[in-house]
Structures are given as structure tokens and as C-alpha cells.
Coordinates of C-alpha atoms in Angstrom, one line a residue:
X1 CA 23.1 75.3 -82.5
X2 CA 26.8 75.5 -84.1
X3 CA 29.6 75.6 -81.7
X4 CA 32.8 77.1 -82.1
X5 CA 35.5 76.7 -79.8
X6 CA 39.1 78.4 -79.9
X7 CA 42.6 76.7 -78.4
X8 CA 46.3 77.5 -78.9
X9 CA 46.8 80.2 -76.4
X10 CA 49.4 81.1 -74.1
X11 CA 52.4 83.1 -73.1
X12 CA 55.2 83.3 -75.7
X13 CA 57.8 85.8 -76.0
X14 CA 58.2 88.8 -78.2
X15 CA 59.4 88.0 -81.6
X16 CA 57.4 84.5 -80.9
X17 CA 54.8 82.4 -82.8
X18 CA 51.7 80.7 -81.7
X19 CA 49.2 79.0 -83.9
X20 CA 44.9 79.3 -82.9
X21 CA 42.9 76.6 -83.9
X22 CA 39.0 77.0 -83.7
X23 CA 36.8 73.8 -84.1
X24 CA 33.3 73.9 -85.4
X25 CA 30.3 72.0 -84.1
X26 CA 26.5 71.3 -84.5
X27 CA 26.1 71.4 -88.3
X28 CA 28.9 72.2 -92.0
X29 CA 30.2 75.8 -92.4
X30 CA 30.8 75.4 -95.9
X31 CA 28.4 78.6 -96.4
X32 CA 30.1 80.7 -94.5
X33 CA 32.7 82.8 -94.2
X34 CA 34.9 82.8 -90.5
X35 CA 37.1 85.8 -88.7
X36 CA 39.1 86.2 -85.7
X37 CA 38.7 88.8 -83.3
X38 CA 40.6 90.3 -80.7
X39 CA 39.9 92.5 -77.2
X40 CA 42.6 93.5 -74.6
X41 CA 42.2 94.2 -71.5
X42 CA 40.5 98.0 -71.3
X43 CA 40.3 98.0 -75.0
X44 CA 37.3 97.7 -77.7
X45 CA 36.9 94.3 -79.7
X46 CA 38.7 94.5 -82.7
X47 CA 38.9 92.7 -86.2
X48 CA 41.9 90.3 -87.0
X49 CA 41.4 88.9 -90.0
X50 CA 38.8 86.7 -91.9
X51 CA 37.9 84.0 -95.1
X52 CA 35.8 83.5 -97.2
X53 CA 33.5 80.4 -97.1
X54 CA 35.2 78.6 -99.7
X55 CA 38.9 79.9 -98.5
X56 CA 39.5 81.4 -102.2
X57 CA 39.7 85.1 -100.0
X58 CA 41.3 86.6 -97.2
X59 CA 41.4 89.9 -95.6
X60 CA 43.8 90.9 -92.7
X61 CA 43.4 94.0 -90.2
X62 CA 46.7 96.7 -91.3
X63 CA 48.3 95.8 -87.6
X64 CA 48.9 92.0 -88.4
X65 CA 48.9 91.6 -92.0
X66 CA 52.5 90.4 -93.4
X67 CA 52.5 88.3 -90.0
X68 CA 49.4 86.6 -89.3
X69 CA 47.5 83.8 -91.8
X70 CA 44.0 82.5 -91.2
X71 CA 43.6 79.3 -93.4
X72 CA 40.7 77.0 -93.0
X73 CA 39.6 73.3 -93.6
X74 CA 36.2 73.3 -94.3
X75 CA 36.2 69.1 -94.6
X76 CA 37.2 69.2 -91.0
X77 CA 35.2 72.3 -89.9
X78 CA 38.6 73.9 -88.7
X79 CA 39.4 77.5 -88.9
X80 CA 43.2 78.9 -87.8
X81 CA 45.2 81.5 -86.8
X82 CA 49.3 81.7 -87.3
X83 CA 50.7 84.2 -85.5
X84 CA 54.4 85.1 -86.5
X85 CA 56.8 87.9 -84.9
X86 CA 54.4 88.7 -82.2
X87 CA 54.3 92.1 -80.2
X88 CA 53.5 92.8 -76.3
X89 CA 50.1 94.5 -78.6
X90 CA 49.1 91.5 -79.5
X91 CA 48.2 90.4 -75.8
X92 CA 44.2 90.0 -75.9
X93 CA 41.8 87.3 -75.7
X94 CA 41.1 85.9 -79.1
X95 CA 37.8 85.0 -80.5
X96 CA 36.7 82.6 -83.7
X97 CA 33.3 83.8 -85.3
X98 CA 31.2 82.5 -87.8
X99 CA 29.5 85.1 -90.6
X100 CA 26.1 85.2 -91.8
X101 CA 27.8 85.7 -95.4
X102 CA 29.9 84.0 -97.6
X103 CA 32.6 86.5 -98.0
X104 CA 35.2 88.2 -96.0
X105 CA 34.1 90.5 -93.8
X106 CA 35.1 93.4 -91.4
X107 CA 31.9 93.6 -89.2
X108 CA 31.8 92.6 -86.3
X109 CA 27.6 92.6 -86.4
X110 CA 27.6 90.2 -89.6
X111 CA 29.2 87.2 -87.2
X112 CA 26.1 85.5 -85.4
X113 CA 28.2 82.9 -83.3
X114 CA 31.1 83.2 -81.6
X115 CA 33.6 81.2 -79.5
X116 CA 34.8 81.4 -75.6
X117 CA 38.1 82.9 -76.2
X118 CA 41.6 81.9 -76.1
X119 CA 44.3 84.1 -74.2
X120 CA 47.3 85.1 -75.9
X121 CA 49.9 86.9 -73.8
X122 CA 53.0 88.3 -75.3
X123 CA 55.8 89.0 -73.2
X124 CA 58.3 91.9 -73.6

């Protein structure tokens, strides 16, 4: 069964950077394209951002895009997260997910494994 566990969480201030790593386990994700999630507390899961298997193609949620990258390395199995000029809304648990497709993608449905979560917390 593939693993996928997230790290790089924490507190950081407003205006602050943090960078997400997610590690992949169990078998190559070369097939398949990877997204990031995010929930907050008393708030529906929502998308983040995602790439394509072969990294060519990225797609960014409108509430991040101009401040967070996702970039991965599939000869390491490595997916991340850079997180520039963050806001107080950006405080949620953050998720790593791996597609059932090749492309990027917005659903949340088309991602069959997903990691624990990593906190981010930004402070205002």
C-alpha cells in the first residue's frame, strides 16, 4: 500500500514562509499526479494546489496562487509545498494526496491516498 506522509509544519508569523515536504512510500509515483489540501478548524477540506505526474503542469487554488509553489521530485518520490507571505487564513491542517490520474486535478474524489496531516498555524 503507498504511504504518504507530510512534515514542515508549525507556527510562523504573518508575512512568514514555511516549506511542506510529503514523502512517498510502498511503490514509484511516476504515474501520477500529487495535490495538497487544506481543512481549518470548522471549515470544509479544500484544494491547494496540484502537478502533474511528470511535473510539466501545475494548477494553484485563486487564494494562494502568486504565493505558494508545489514542485516535485519524482526520483526521490518527494512532493512540496512553499508557502510565501502567509495569512492568519492559511491556518489549517495540510494534507499530501496522491491522484488516480496523471494530470492536475481539482477533485478531491480523484486522490485515492492521502497523508496524516501537518499543522500550519499562522499567527497575526
Amino acid at each position: 500500500q503507498v504511504q504518504v506522509v507530510e512534515s514542515g509544519g508549525g507556527l510562523v508569523q504573518a508575512g512568514g514562509s514555511l516549506r511542506l515536504s510529503c514523502v512517498t512510500s510502498g511503490r514509484t509515483v511516476l504515474t501520477y499526479g500529487m495535490g495538497w489540501f487544506r481543512q481549518a478548524p470548522g471549515k470544509e477540506r479544500e484544494y491547494v494546489a496540484s502537478i502533474s505526474a511528470d511535473g510539466r503542469s501545475t494548477d494553484y487554488a485563486d487564494s494562494v496562487k502568486g504565493r505558494f509553489t508545489i514542485s516535485r521530485d519524482n526520483a526521490k518520490n518527494t512532493v512540496a509545498l512553499q508557502m510565501n507571505s502567509l495569512k492568519p487564513e492559511d491556518t489549517a491542517d495540510y494534507y499530501c494526496a496522491f491522484a488516480t490520474t496523471s494530470s492536475t486535478d481539482r477533485r478531491s474524489f480523484m486522490y485515492a491516498f492521502w497523508g496524516q496531516g501537518t499543522q500550519v498555524t499562522v499567527a497575526s
